[in-house]
Tab-separated table of C-alpha atoms and ligand atoms in Angstrom:
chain	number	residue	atom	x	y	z
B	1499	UNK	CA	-101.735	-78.936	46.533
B	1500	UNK	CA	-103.371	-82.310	47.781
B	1501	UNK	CA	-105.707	-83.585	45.120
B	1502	UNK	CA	-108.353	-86.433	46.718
B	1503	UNK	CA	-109.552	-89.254	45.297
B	1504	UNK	CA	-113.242	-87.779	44.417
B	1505	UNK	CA	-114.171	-85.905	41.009
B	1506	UNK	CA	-116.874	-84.183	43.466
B	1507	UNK	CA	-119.782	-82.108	42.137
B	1508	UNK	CA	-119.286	-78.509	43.250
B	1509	UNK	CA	-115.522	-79.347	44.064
B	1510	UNK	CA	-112.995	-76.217	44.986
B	1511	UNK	CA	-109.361	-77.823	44.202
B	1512	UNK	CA	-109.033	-75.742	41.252
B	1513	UNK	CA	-110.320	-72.275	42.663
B	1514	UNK	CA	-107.706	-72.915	45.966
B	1515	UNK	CA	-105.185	-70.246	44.817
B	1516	UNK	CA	-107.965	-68.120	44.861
B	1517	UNK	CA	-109.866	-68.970	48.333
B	1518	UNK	CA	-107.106	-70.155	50.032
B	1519	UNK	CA	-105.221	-67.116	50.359
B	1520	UNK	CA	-107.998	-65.052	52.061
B	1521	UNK	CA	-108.151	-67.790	54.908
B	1522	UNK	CA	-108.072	-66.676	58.802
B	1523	UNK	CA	-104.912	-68.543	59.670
B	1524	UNK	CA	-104.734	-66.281	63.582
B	1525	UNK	CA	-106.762	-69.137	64.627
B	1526	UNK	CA	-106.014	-72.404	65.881
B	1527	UNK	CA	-109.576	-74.760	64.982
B	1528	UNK	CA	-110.974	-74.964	61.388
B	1529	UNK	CA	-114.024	-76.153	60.840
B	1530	UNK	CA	-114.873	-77.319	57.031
B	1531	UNK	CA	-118.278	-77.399	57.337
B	1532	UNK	CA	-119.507	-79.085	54.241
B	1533	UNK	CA	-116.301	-81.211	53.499
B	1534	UNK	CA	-117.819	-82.986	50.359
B	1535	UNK	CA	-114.982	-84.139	48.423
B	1536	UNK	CA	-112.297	-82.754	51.223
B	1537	UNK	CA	-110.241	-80.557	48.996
B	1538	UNK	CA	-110.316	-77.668	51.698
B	1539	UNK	CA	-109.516	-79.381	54.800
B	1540	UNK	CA	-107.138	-81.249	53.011
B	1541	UNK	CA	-105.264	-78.219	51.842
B	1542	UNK	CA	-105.153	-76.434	54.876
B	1543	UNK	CA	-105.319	-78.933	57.473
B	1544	UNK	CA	-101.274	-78.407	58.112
B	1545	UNK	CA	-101.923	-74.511	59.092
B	1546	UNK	CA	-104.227	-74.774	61.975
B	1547	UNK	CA	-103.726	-77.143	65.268
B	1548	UNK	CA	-107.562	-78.762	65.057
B	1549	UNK	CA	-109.507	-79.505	62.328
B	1550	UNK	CA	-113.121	-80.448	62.502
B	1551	UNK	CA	-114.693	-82.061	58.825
B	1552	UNK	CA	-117.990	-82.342	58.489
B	1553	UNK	CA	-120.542	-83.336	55.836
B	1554	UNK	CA	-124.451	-84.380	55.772
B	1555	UNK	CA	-123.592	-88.012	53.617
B	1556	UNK	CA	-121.986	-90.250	56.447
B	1557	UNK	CA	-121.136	-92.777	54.189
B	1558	UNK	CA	-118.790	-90.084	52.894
B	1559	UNK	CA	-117.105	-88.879	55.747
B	1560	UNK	CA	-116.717	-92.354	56.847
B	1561	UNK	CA	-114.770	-92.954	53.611
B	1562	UNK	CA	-112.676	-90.214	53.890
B	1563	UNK	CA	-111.861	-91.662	57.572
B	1564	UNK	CA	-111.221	-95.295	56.710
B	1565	UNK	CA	-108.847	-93.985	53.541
B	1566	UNK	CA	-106.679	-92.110	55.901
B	1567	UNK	CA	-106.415	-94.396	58.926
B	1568	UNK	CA	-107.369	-97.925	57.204
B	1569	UNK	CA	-106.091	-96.982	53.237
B	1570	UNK	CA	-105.026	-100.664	52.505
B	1571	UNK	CA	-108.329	-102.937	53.336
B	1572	UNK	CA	-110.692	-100.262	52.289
B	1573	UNK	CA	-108.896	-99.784	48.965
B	1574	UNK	CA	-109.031	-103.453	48.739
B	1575	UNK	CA	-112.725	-103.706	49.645
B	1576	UNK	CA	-113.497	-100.902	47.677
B	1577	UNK	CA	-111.375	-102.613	44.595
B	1578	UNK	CA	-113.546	-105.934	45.188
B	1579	UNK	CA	-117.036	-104.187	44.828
B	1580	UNK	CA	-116.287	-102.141	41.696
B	1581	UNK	CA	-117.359	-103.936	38.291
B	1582	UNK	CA	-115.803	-103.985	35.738
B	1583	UNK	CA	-115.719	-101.706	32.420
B	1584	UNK	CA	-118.508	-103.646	30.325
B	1585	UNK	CA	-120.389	-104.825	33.431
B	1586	UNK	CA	-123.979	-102.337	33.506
B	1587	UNK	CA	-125.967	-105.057	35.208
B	1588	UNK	CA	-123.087	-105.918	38.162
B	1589	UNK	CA	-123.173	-101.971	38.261
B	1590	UNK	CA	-127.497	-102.556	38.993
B	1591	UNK	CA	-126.815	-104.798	41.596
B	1592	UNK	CA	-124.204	-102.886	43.330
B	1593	UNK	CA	-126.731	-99.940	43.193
B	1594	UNK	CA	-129.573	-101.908	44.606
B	1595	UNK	CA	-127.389	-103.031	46.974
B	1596	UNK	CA	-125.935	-99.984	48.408
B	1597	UNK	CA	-129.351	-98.567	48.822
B	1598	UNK	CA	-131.031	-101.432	50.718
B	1599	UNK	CA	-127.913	-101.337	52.757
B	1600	UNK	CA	-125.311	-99.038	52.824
B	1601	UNK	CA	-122.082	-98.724	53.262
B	1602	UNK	CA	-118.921	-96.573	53.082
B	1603	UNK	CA	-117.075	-98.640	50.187
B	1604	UNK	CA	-119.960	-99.201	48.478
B	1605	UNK	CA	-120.798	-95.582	48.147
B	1606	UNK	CA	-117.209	-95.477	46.870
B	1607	UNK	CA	-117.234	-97.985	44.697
B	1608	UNK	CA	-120.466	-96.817	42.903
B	1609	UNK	CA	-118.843	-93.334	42.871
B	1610	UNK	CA	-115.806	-95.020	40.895
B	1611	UNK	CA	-118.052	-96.350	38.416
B	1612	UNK	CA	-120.931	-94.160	37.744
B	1613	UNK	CA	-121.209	-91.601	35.103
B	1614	UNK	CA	-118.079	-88.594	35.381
B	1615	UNK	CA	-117.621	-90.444	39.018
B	1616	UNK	CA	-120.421	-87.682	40.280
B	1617	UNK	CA	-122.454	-89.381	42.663
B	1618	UNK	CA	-126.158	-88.463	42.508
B	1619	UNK	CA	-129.163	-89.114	45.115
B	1620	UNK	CA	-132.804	-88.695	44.352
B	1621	UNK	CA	-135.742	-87.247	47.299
B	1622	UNK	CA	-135.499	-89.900	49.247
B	1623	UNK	CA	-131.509	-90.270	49.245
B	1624	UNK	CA	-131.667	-93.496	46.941
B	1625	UNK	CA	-128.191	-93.115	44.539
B	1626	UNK	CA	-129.705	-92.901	41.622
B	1627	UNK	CA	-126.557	-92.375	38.874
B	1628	UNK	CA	-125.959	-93.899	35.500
B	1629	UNK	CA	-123.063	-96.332	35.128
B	1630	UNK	CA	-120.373	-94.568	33.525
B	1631	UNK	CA	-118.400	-97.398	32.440
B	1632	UNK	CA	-115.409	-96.807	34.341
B	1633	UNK	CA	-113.486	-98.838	37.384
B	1634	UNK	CA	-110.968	-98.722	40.039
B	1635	UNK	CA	-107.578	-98.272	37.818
B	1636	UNK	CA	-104.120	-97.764	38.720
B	1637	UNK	CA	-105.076	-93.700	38.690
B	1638	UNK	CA	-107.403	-94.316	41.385
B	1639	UNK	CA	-104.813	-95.835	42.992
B	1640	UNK	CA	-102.457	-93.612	42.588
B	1641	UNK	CA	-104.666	-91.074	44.069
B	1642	UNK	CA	-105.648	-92.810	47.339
B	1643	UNK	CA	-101.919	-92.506	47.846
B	1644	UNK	CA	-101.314	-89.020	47.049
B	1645	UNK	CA	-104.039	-87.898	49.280
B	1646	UNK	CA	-103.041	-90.535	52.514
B	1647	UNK	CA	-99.513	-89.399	51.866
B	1648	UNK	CA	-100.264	-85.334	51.988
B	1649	UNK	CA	-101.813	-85.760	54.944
B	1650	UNK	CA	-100.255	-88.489	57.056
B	1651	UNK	CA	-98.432	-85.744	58.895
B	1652	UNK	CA	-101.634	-84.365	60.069
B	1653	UNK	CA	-104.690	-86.500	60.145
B	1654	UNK	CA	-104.323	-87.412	64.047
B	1655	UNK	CA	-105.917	-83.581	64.379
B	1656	UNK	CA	-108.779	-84.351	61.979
B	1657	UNK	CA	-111.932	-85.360	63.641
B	1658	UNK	CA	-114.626	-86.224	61.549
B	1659	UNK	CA	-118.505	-85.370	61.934
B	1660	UNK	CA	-121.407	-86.713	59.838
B	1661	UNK	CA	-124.553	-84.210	60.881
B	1662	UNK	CA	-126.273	-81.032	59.341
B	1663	UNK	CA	-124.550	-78.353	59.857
B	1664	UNK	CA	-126.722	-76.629	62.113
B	1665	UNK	CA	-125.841	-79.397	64.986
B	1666	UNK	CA	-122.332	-78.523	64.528
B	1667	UNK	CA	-120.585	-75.919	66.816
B	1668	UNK	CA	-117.475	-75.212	68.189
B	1669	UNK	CA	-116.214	-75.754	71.785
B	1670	UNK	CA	-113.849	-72.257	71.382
B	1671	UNK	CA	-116.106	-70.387	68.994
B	1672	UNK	CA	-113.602	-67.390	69.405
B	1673	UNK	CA	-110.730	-69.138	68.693
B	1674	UNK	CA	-112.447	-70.832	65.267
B	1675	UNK	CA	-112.430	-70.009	61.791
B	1676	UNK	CA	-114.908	-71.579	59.513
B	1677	UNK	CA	-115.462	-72.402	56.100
B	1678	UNK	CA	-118.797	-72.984	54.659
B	1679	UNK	CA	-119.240	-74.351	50.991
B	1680	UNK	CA	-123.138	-75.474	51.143
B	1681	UNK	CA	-125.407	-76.706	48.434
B	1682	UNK	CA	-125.585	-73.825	45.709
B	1683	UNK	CA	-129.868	-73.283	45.421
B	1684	UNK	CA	-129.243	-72.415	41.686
B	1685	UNK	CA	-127.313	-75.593	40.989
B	1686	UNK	CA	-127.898	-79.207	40.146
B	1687	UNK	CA	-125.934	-80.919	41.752
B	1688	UNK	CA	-126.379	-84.728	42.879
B	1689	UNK	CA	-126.340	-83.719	46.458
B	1690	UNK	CA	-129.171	-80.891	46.185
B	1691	UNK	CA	-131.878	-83.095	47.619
B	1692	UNK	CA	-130.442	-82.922	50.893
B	1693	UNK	CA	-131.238	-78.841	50.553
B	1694	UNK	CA	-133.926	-76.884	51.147
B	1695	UNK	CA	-134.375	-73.045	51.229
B	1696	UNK	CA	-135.524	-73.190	54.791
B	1697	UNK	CA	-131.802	-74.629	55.506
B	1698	UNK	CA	-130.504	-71.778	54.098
B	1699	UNK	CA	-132.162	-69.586	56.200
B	1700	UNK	CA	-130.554	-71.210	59.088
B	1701	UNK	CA	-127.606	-70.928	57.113
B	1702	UNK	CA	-127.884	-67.150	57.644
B	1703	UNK	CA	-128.358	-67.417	61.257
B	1704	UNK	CA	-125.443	-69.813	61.686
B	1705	UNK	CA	-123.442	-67.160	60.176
B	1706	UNK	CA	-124.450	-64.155	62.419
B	1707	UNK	CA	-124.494	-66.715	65.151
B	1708	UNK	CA	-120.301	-67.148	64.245
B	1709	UNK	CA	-119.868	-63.442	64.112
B	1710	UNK	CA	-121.615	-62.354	67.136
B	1711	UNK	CA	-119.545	-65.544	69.084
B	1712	UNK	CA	-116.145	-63.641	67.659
B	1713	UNK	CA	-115.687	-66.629	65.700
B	1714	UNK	CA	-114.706	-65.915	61.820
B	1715	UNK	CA	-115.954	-67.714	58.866
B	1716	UNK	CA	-115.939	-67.505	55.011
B	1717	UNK	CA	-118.628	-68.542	52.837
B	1718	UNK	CA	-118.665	-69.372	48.910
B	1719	UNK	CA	-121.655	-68.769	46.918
B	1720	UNK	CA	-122.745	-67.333	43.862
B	1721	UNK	CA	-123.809	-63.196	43.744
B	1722	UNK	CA	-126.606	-62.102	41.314
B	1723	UNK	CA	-128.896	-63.718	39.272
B	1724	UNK	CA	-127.885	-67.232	38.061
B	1725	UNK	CA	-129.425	-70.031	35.343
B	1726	UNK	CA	-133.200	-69.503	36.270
B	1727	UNK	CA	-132.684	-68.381	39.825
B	1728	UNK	CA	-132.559	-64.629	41.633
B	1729	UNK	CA	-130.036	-64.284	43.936
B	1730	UNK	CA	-130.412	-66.549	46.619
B	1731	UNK	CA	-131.253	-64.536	50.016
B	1732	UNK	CA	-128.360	-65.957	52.147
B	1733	UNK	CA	-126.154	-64.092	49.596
B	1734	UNK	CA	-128.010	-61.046	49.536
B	1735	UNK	CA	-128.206	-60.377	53.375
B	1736	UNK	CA	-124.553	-61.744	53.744
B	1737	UNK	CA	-123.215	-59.316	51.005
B	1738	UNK	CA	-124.952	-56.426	53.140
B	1739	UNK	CA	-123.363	-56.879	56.463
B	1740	UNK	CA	-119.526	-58.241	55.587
B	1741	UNK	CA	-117.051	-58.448	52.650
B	1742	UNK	CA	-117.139	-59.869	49.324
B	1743	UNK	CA	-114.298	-61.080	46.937
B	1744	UNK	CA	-114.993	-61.495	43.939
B	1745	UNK	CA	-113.462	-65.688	42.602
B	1746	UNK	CA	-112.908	-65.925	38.873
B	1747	UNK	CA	-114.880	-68.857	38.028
B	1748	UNK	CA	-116.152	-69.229	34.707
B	1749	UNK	CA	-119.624	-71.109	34.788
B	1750	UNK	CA	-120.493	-70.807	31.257
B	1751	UNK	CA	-117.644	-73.242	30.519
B	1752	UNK	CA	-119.685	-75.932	31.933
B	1753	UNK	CA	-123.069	-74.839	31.540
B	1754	UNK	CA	-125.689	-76.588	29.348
B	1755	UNK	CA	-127.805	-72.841	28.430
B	1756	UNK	CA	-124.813	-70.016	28.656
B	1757	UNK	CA	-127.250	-67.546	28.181
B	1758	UNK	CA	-128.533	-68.076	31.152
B	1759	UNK	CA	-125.592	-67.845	33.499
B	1760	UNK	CA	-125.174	-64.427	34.871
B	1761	UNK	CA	-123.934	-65.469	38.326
B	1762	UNK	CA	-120.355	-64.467	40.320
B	1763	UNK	CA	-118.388	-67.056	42.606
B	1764	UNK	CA	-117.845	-64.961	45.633
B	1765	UNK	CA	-116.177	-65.516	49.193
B	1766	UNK	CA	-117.671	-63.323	51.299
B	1767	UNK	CA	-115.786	-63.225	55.115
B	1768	UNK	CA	-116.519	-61.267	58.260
B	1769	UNK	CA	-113.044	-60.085	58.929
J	900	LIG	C1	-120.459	-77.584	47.366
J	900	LIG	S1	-120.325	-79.145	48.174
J	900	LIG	C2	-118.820	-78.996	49.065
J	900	LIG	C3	-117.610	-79.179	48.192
J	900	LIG	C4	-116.295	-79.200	48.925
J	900	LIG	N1	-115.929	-77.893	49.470
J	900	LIG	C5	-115.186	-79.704	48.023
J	900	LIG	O1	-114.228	-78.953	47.730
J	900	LIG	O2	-115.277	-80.852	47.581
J	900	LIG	C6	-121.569	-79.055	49.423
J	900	LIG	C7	-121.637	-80.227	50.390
J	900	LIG	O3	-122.621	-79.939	51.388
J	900	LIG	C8	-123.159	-81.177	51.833
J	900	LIG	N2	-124.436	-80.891	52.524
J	900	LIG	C9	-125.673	-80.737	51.977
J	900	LIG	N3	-126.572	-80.442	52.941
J	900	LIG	C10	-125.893	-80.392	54.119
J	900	LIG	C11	-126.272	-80.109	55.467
J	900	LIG	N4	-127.528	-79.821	55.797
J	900	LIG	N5	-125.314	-80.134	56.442
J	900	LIG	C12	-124.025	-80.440	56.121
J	900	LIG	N6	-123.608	-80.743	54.845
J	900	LIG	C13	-124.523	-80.691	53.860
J	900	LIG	C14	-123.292	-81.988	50.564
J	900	LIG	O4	-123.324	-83.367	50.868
J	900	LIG	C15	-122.023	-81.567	49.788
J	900	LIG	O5	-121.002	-82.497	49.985
């Protein structure tokens, strides 16, 4: 498997034996339609002949673009920005600074050094994280170059896209499989405010809007009641028209009330 160089929120390396296996692989374009930290397209970008990554934060997609076609000056830049271990008001500045203007390894940077390495955005997309007191180390390192060397053999047939997803389509919607990781409603992660239930609505149509093109997709998501939340409805109406599998993901392992986590990681797939 092809780790990347992001301990992302919501991330799916470690359920991949899982997913992976109930891929579409009789088509030729994948479309990772909320790339986040790129562990998907990553992982399968060697099966199919065009792969299409997409995710809402440009300055992420961008950095997953400049570490596979321009790894050695971004690292360095990257490297540059990041403060070091003891340093909370360079980490301030570097904050401040990404939000009046930002920029691919600045987002990076402040990933590397922020609390866990999860980045976090308020309403009005400002990064808002803690400094974690951590750096760019010779781990970090070592994982830019695990990642740039699992997929040097195939990044010429990644194109990358920074829009929502709803502006996103394929040119051979037949010939396309799609995987769709969005937001989870019930969760908090960093990357929620760019959610909204009325995106999730046209989540639903997207999805019906795939099927009805002959197009095949699968979606992850949580089934039942989870933390405070119902079910969320793109769940419910997607369980009722195509087929579930069930992912064995233990949530209370990481939850801060276990009581109140009830919910099942699911795939659910229209073939
Ligand atoms: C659950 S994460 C994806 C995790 C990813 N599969 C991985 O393994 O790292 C969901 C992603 O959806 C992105 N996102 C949120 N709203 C979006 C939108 N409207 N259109 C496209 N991407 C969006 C977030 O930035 C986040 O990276």
């Amino acid at each position: 498997m092809i780790n990347t160089p992001f301990n992302y929120t919501g991330s799916k390396f470690k359920l991949l034996p899982q997913i992976l296996p109930h891929f579409d692989y009789t088509k030729p374009d994948f479309i990772d339609l909320f790339t986040g930290g790129g562990s998907v397209y990553a992982n399968v970008a060697a099966k199919y002949e065009r792969v299409l990554s997409n995710d809402i934060i440009k300055d992420l997609v961008t950095t997953h673009k400049e570490l596979l076609f321009n790894k050695d000056l971004f690292a360095a830049e990257v490297k540059s920005l990041c403060v070091d271990k003891e340093n909370q008001a360079g980490y301030h500045i570097l904050r401040d600074s990404y939000n009046a203007a930002k920029t691919p390894s600045k987002l990076f940077a402040l990933m590397l050094c922020c609390t866990n390495n999860l980045m976090r955005f308020n309403k009005s997309f400002q990064f808002n994280q803690t400094f974690g007191r951590r750096t760019f180390n010779d781990s970090t390192q070592k994982k830019i170059d695990e990642f740039c060397a699992g997929l040097e053999a195939h990044k010429d047939k990644i194109k990358f896209e920074s829009e929502s997803f709803e502006n996103i389509w394929s040119n051979n919607p037949r010939e396309t499989f799609w995987y769709l990781d969005p937001p989870y409603a019930s969760s908090e992660a960093g990357y929620n405010a760019y959610w909204s239930n009325s995106l999730e609505a046209k989540l639903l149509d997207y999805c019906l809007k795939i099927h009805e093109a002959g197009g095949t997709f699968a979606l992850s998501g949580i089934s039942g009641k989870h933390k405070d939340k119902g079910e969320s409805p793109l769940i419910t109406e997607l369980t009722k028209r195509f087929n579930i599998v069930n992912i064995n993901h233990d949530y209370k392992k990481v939850a801060r009330n276990k009581d109140e986590v009830r919910g099942q990681e699911v795939l659910i797939k229209n073939y």
